[in-house]
Amino acid sequence: MLWLQMFLMAAALGAAEQQVLEEVNAHRRAQGLAALAWHEPAAAEARKHCSRLLAGKTGGPHDGFSERAARLRRATGARRAGENVFLQDRGQFHPAAALSAWLASDGHRSTLEGPFELSGVGVVERGGRVCATEIFLGR
């Protein structure tokens, strides 16, 4: 039965990742910006980062970003990369909450509205905490 719970949680988090991108793209379109295309390698990097962050294996929310960005730039030929991280201590994760927090911060808003074409989102839950990371790539 535990495997079923884990499967359902993984499916819900995968849907949440897509919803974050949909929320971000709705905002970008409202600003006259192009929508971002899903990029699975960036999502995989984002999930790994969230897992490490929630396990206490990083120094902070953006620790290791330059390495993540360098790996993705080499793989895609992207020239630009950006990252937004959202942490929630308890309660059910809502993609709109991540977007709202990012829009309330000038730096995060600038990244979200930046000159990017690709994006990957990772959402990970551990011990009642949730991390959502979105990585942006631009050519």
C-alpha angles and dihedrals in degrees: 000000000000090000089056092052090048091048092050092047091050091049091050092049091048089053089048090054090055091046092054089055091047091052092048092047092049089054092046092050090049087055092050092254127134119260118252122244120229114257113192097197089057090048090052090052090048092051091049090050093050091048092051092044094051090046090056093245096128134066094230146333096294098033110138095015094130090057093047091048093048092052092049094044090053092048096046106026088239116159098198133046134178137175138204122191127194123190125193122187101201144351133052116318117245118189090215089062091059092049092047092051092047092049090051090061119071093212095048092044090051091053093046091051094040130121097279134135104183134050140177125193128200123192119186131175124201129165094345093310123110129203124193118187125182119193119198126202129191133185 
